[in-house]
Short mmCIF file of C-alpha atoms and ligand atoms in Angstrom, two decimals:
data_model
loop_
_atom_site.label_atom_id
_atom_site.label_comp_id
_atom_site.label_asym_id
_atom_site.label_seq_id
_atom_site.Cartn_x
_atom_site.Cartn_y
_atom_site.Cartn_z
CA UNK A 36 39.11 35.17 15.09
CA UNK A 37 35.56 35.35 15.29
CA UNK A 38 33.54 38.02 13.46
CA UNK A 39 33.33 41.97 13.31
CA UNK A 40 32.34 43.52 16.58
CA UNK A 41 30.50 46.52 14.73
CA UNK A 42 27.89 46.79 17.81
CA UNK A 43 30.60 47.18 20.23
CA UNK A 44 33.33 49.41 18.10
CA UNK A 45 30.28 51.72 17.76
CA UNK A 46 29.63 52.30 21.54
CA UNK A 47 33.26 52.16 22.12
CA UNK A 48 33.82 55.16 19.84
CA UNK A 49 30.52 56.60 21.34
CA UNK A 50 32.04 56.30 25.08
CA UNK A 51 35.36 58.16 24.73
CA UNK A 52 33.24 61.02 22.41
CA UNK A 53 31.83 61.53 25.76
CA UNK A 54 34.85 61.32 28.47
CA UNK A 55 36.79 64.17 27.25
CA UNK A 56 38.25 65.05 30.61
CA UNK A 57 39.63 62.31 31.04
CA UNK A 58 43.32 61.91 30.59
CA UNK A 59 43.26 59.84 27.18
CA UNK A 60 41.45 63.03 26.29
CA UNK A 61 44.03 65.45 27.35
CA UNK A 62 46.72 63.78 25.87
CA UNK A 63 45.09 63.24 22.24
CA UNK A 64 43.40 66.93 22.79
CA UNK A 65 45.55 68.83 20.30
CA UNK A 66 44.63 65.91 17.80
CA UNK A 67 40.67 66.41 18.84
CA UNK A 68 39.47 67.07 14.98
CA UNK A 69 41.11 64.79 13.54
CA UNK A 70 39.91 62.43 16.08
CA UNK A 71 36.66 63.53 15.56
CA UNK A 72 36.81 62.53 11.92
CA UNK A 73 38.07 58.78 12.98
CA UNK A 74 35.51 58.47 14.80
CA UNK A 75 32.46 59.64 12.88
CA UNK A 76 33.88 57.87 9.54
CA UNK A 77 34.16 54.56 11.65
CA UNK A 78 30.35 55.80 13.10
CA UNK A 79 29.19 55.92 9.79
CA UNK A 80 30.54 53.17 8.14
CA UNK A 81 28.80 51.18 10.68
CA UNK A 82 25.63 52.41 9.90
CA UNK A 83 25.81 54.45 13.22
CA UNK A 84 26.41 57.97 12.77
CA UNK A 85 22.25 58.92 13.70
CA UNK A 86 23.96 58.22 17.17
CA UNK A 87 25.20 61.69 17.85
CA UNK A 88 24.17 64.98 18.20
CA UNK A 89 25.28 66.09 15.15
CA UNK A 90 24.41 69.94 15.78
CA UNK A 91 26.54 69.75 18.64
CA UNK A 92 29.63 68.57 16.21
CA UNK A 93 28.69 70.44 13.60
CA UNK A 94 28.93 74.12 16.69
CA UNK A 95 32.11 72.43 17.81
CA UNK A 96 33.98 71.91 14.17
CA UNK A 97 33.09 75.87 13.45
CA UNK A 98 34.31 77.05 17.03
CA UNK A 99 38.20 75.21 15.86
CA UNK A 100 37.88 77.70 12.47
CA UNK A 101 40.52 80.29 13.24
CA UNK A 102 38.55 83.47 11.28
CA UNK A 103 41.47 85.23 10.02
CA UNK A 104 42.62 83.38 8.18
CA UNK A 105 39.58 80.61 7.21
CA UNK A 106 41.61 77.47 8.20
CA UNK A 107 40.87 74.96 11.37
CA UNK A 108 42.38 73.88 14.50
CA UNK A 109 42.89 70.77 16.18
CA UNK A 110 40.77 72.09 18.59
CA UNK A 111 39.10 75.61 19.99
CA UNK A 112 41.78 78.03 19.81
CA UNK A 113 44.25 76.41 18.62
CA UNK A 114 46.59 77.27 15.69
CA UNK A 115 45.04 75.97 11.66
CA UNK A 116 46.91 73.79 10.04
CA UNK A 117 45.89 71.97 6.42
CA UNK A 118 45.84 68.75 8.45
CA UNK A 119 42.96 70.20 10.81
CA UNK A 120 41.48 71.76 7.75
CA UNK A 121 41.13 68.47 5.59
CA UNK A 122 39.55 67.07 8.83
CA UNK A 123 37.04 69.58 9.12
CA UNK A 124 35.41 69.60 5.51
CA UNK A 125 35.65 65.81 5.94
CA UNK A 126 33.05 65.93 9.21
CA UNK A 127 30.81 68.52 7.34
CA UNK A 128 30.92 66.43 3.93
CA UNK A 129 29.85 63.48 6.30
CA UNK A 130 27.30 65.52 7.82
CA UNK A 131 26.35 66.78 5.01
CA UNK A 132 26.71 69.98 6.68
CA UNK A 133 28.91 71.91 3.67
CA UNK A 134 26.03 74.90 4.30
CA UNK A 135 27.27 75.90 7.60
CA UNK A 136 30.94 76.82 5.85
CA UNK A 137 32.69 79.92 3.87
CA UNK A 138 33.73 77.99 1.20
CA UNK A 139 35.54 80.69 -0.29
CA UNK A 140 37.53 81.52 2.77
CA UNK A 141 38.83 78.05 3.43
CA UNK A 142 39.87 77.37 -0.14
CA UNK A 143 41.85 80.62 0.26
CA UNK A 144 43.52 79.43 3.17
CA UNK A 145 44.19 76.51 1.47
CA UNK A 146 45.31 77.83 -1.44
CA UNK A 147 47.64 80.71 0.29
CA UNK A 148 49.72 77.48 1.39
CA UNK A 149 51.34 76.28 -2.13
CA UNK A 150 54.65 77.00 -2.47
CA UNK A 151 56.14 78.29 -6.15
CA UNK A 152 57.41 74.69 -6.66
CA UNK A 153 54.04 73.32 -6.39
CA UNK A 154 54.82 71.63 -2.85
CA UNK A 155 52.08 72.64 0.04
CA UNK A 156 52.85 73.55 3.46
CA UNK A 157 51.22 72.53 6.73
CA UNK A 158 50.56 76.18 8.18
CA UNK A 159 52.07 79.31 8.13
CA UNK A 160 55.55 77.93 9.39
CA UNK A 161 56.41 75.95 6.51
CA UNK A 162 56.97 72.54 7.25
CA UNK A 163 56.44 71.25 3.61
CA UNK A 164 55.70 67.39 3.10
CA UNK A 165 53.22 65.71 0.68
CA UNK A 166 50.84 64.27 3.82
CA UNK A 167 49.57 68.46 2.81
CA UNK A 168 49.78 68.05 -0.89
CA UNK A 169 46.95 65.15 -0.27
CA UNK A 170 45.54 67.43 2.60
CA UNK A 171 44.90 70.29 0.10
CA UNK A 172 43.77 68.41 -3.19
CA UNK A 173 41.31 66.56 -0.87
CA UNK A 174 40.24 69.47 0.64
CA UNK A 175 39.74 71.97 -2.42
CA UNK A 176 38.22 68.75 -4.47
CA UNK A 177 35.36 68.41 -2.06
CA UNK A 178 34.65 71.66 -2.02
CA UNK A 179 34.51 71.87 -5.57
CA UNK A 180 37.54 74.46 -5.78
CA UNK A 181 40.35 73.23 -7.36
CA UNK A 182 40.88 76.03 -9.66
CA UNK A 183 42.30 77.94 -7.31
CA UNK A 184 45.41 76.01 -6.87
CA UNK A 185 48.07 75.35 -9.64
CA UNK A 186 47.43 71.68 -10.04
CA UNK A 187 49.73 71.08 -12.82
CA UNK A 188 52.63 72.56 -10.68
CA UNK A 189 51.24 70.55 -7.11
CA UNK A 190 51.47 66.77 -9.59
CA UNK A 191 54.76 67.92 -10.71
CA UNK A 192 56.03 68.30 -7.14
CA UNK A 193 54.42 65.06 -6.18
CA UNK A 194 55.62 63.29 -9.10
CA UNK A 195 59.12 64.67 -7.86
CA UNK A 196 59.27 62.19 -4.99
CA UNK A 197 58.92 59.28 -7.34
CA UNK A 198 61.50 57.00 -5.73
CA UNK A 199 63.42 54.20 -8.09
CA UNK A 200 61.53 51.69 -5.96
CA UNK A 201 57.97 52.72 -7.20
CA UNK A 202 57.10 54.20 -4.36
CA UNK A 203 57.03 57.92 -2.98
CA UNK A 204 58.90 59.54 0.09
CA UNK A 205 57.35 63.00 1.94
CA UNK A 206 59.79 65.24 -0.15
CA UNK A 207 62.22 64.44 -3.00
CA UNK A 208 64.53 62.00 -2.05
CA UNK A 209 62.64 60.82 0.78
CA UNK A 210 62.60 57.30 2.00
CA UNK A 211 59.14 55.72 0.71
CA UNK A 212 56.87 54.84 2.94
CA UNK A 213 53.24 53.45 2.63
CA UNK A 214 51.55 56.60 4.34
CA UNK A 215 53.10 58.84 1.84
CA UNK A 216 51.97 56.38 -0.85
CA UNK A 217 48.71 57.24 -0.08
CA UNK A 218 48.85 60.89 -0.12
CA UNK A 219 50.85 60.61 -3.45
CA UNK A 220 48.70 58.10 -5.28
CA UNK A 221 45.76 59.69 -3.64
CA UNK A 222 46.32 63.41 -4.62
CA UNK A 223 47.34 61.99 -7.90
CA UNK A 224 43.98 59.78 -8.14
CA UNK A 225 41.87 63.17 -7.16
CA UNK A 226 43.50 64.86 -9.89
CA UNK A 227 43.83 61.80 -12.63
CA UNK A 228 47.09 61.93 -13.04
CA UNK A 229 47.91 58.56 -12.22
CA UNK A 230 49.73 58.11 -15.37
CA UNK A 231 52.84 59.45 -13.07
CA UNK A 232 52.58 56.17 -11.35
CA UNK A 233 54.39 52.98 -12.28
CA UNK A 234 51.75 50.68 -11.42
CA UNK A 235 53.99 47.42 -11.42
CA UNK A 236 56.86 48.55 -9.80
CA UNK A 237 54.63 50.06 -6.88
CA UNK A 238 51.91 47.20 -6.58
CA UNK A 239 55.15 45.39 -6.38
CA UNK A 240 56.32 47.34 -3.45
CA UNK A 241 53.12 47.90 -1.74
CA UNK A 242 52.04 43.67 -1.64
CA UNK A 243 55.44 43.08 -0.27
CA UNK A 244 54.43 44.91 2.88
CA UNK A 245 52.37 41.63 3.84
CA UNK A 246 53.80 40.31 6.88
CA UNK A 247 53.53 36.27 7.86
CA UNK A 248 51.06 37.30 10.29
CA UNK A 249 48.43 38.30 7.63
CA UNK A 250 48.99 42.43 8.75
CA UNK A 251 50.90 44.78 6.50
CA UNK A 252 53.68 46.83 7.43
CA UNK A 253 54.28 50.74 6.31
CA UNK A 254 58.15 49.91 5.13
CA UNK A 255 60.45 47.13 4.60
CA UNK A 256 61.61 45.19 8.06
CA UNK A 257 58.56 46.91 10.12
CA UNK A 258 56.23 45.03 11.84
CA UNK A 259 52.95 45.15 10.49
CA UNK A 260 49.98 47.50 11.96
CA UNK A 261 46.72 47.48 11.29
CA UNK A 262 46.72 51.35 10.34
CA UNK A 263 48.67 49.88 7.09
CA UNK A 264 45.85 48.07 6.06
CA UNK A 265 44.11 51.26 5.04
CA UNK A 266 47.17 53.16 3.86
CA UNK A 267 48.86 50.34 1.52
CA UNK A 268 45.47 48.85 0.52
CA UNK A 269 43.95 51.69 -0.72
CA UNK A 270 46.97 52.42 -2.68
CA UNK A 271 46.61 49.20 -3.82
CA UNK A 272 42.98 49.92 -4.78
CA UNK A 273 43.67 52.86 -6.49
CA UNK A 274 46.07 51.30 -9.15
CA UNK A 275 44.17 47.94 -9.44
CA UNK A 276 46.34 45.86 -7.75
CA UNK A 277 44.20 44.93 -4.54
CA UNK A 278 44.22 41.01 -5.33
CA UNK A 279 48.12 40.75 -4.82
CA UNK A 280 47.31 40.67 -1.68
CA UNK A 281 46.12 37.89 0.39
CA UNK A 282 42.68 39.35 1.46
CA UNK A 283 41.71 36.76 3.95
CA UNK A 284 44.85 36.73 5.88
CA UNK A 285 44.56 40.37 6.17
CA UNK A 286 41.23 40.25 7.30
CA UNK A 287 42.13 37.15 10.19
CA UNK A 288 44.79 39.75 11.23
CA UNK A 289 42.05 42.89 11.15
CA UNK A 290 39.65 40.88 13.49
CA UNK A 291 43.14 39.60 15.92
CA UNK A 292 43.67 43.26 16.86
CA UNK A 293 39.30 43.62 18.57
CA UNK A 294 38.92 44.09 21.87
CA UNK A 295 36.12 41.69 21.59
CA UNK A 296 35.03 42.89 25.47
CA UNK A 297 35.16 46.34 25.37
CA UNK A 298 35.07 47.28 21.72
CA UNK A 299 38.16 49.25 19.45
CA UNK A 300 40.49 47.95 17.64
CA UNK A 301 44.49 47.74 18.39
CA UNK A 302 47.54 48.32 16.12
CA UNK A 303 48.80 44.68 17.07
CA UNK A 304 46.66 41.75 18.57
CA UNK A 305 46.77 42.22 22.49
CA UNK A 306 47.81 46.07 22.57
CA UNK A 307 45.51 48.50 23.97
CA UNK A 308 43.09 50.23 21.55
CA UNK A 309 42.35 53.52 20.24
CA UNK A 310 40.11 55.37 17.66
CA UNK A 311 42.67 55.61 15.08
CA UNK A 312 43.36 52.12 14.42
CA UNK A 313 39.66 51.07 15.60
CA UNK A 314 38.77 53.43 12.32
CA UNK A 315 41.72 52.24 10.25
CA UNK A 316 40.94 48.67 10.78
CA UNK A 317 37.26 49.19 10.23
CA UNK A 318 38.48 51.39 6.81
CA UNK A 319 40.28 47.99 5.96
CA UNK A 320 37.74 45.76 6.19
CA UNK A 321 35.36 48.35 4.12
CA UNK A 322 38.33 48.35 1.32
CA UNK A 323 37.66 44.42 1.63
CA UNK A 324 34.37 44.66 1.20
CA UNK A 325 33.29 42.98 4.69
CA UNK A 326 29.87 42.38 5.07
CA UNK A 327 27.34 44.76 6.61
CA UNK A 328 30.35 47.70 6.66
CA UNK A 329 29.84 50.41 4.12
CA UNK A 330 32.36 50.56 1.48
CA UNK A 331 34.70 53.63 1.77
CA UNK A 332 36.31 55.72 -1.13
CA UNK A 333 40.18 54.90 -1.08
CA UNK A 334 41.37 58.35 -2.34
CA UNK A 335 38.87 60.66 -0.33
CA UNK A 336 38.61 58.35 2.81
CA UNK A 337 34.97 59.10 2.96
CA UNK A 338 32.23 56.73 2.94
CA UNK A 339 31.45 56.21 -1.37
CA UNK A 340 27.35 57.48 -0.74
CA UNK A 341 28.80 60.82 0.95
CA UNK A 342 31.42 61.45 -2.32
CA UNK A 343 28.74 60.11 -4.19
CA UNK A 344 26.73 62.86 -2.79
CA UNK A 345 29.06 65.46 -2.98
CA UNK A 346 29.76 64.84 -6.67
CA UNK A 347 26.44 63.69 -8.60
CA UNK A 348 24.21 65.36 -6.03
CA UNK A 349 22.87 61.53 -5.19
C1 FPP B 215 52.06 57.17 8.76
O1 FPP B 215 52.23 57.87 9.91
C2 FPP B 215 51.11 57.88 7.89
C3 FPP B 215 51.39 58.89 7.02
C4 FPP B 215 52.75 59.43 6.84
C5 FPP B 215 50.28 59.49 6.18
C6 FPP B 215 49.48 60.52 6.90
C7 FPP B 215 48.40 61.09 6.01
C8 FPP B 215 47.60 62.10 6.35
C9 FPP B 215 47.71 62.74 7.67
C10 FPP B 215 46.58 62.62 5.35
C11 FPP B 215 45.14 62.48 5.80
C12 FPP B 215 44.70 61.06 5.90
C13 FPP B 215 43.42 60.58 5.71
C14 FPP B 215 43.14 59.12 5.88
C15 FPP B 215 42.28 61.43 5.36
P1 FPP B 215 53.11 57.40 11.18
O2 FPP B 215 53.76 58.65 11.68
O3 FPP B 215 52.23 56.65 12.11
O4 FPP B 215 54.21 56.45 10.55
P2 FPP B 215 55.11 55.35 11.25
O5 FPP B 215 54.25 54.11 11.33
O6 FPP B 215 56.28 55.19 10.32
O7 FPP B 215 55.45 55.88 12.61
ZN1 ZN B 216 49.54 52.23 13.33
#
C-alpha cells in the first residue's frame, strides 16, 4: 500500500495542465472548468497551488463567462451551464480571486434558473436534477447571495426526493444514489436544513456502500470507486456518521488505486488515472484526515481555510 504520493499527484496534475493539445485534452475539453477545479482543489490541498500561474487561470476562467447572460462555460465559447458556473466561483474562491467577478450578474444567472417548484435547472434548456439544486446553493452561498433565490421553496423540492430508503434520487422518485446524496445533504447542510434528513436510516444506507475491498460503491451491487469515497463520506460527515465506516480499509483501498510511477490516482487499483479520481481520492483522504493533506469542507468541497476565508474574513 505504501504511503500518499502527494509529490508526484502534484506534478502529475501539473503535467496534463500543460498538454492541452493532446488528445486526453480534446476529449475532456468540453469538461475543461470543471477540470480545472479538480485539479487546483487537489493542487491546493497538497500544499501546491503557488505552482501555477494563477493570473493566467484566473484570464482563462473569465474568457469561459458567457456576458449575456453572467453564467460560465466549460470552456471559451462554449454554452453556461450552473455546473460550469459552480466551477468557476469555486477556482476564484480558491484563488481568492472573488474581485475579478460581477457578482451580481452571476447570482442573476443563477437565480433566473429556479423553477416555480423550487427545482433548478442546468441551463436554459431545462434539464432539471438536484446535481443543480447543490450547484446553485453552493454557488449563491459563496458569493454571499442567497437571498435572491427562494430557499424555502429549493429545500422543499429537495426534500421531495426523500426516498423510503433514506436516501435521495436526482428528481422525485428517483433511484438514490450516493452522488445525489451529496448534492441533497449538501444543499441541505448550506442551508441548515438538515432536519429533512433521517440521519439513521441514511448513515444506514450510505456505510452499506463499503465494499470487501475497503472502496465504497455509489449504489447497491456496484463495484466500488474511489470517486465514492468523497461523495458517500462526506455525506457521511455531514450527518455525523463518518465512524460507521471502516476508515482504514478505505484508506488501504485510496492508496491501491496510485500510480505510484507516474503520479494520479485511478477509480479501481490497476486502471489508468485521471484528475477526477486523482482529486476525489485525494478529497477522501482529506475527509480522513490523512496526514500532511489539508482538510476539505464536505458540503462546499473547498479546502476549510478558503470557506474559512470566505465566511469570517480569516
Ligand atoms: C455520480 O456521477 C455523481 C453525481 C451524480 C453527483 C454530481 C455532483 C455534482 C456535479 C455537483 C458538484 C460537485 C462538487 C464536488 C463540487 P456518475 O455519473 O459518475 O455516476 P455513476 O458512477 O453512477 O456513473
Ligand atoms: Zn468514479
Amino acid at each position: 500500500m505504501g504511503e500518499l504520493e502527494a509529490e508526484k499527484h502534484a506534478e502529475y496534475i501539473l503535467f496534463i495542465e500543460k498538454k492541452k493539445d493532446e488528445f486526453e485534452a480534446l476529449v475532456i475539453e468540453h469538461l475543461r472548468l470543471n477540470g480545472a477545479y479538480w485539479g487546483l482543489t487537489t493542487l491546493d490541498l497538497l500544499h501546491k497551488i503557488g505552482a501555477v500561474d494563477q493570473e493566467e487561470v484566473v484570464s482563462w476562467v473569465m474568457k469561459c463567462q458567457d456576458k449575456d447572460s453572467g453564467g460560465f462555460g466549460g470552456n471559451i465559447g462554449h454554452d453556461p451551464h450552473l455546473l460550469y458556473t459552480l466551477s468557476a466561483v469555486q477556482v476564484l474562491a480558491l484563488l481568492n480571486r472573488f474581485d475579478v467577478l460581477d457578482i451580481e450578474k452571476v447570482s442573476n444567472y443563477v437565480a433566473r434558473l429556479q423553477n416555480e417548484d423550487g427545482s433548478f435547472s442546468g441551463d436554459m434548456w431545462g434539464e432539471v436534477d438536484n446535481r443543480f439544486s447543490y450547484c446553485a446553493i453552493c454557488c449563491l452561498s459563496l458569493l454571499g447571495c442567497l437571498n435572491m433565490i427562494n430557499v424555502e421553496k429549493a429545500v422543499n423540492f429537495i426534500a421531495s426526493c426523500k426516498n423510503l430508503d433514506g436516501g435521495f434520487g436526482s428528481i422525485p422518485g428517483g433511484e438514490s444514489h450516493a452522488g445525489q446524496i451529496f448534492c441533497c445533504v449538501g444543499a441541505l447542510a448550506i442551508t441548515g436544513c438538515l432536519h429533512h434528513v433521517d440521519k439513521d436510516l441514511l448513515g444506514w444506507w450510505l456505510c452499506e456502500r463499503q465494499c470487501k475491498d475497503g472502496g465504497l460503491s455509489g449504489r447497491p451491487e456496484k463495484l466500488s470507486d474511489v470517486c465514492y469515497s468523497w461523495w458517500v463520506l462526506s455525506s457521511l460527515i455531514m450527518i455525523d456518521r463518518v465512524h460507521w465506516i471502516d476508515k482504514q480499509k478505505l484508506t488501504r483501498f485510496i492508496l491501491n488505486c496510485q500510480d505510484k510511477e507516474n503520479g494520479g490516482i485511478s477509480d479501481r487499483p490497476d486502471h489508468a488515472v485521471d484528475v477526477f479520481h486523482t482529486y476525489f481520492g485525494v478529497a477522501g483522504l482529506s475527509l480522513m484526515e490523512y496526514p500532511v493533506v489539508k482538510s476539505i469542507d464536505p458540503a462546499y468541497a473547498l479546502p476549510v481555510d478558503v470557506v474559512n476565508r470566505i465566511f469570517f474574513g480569516k
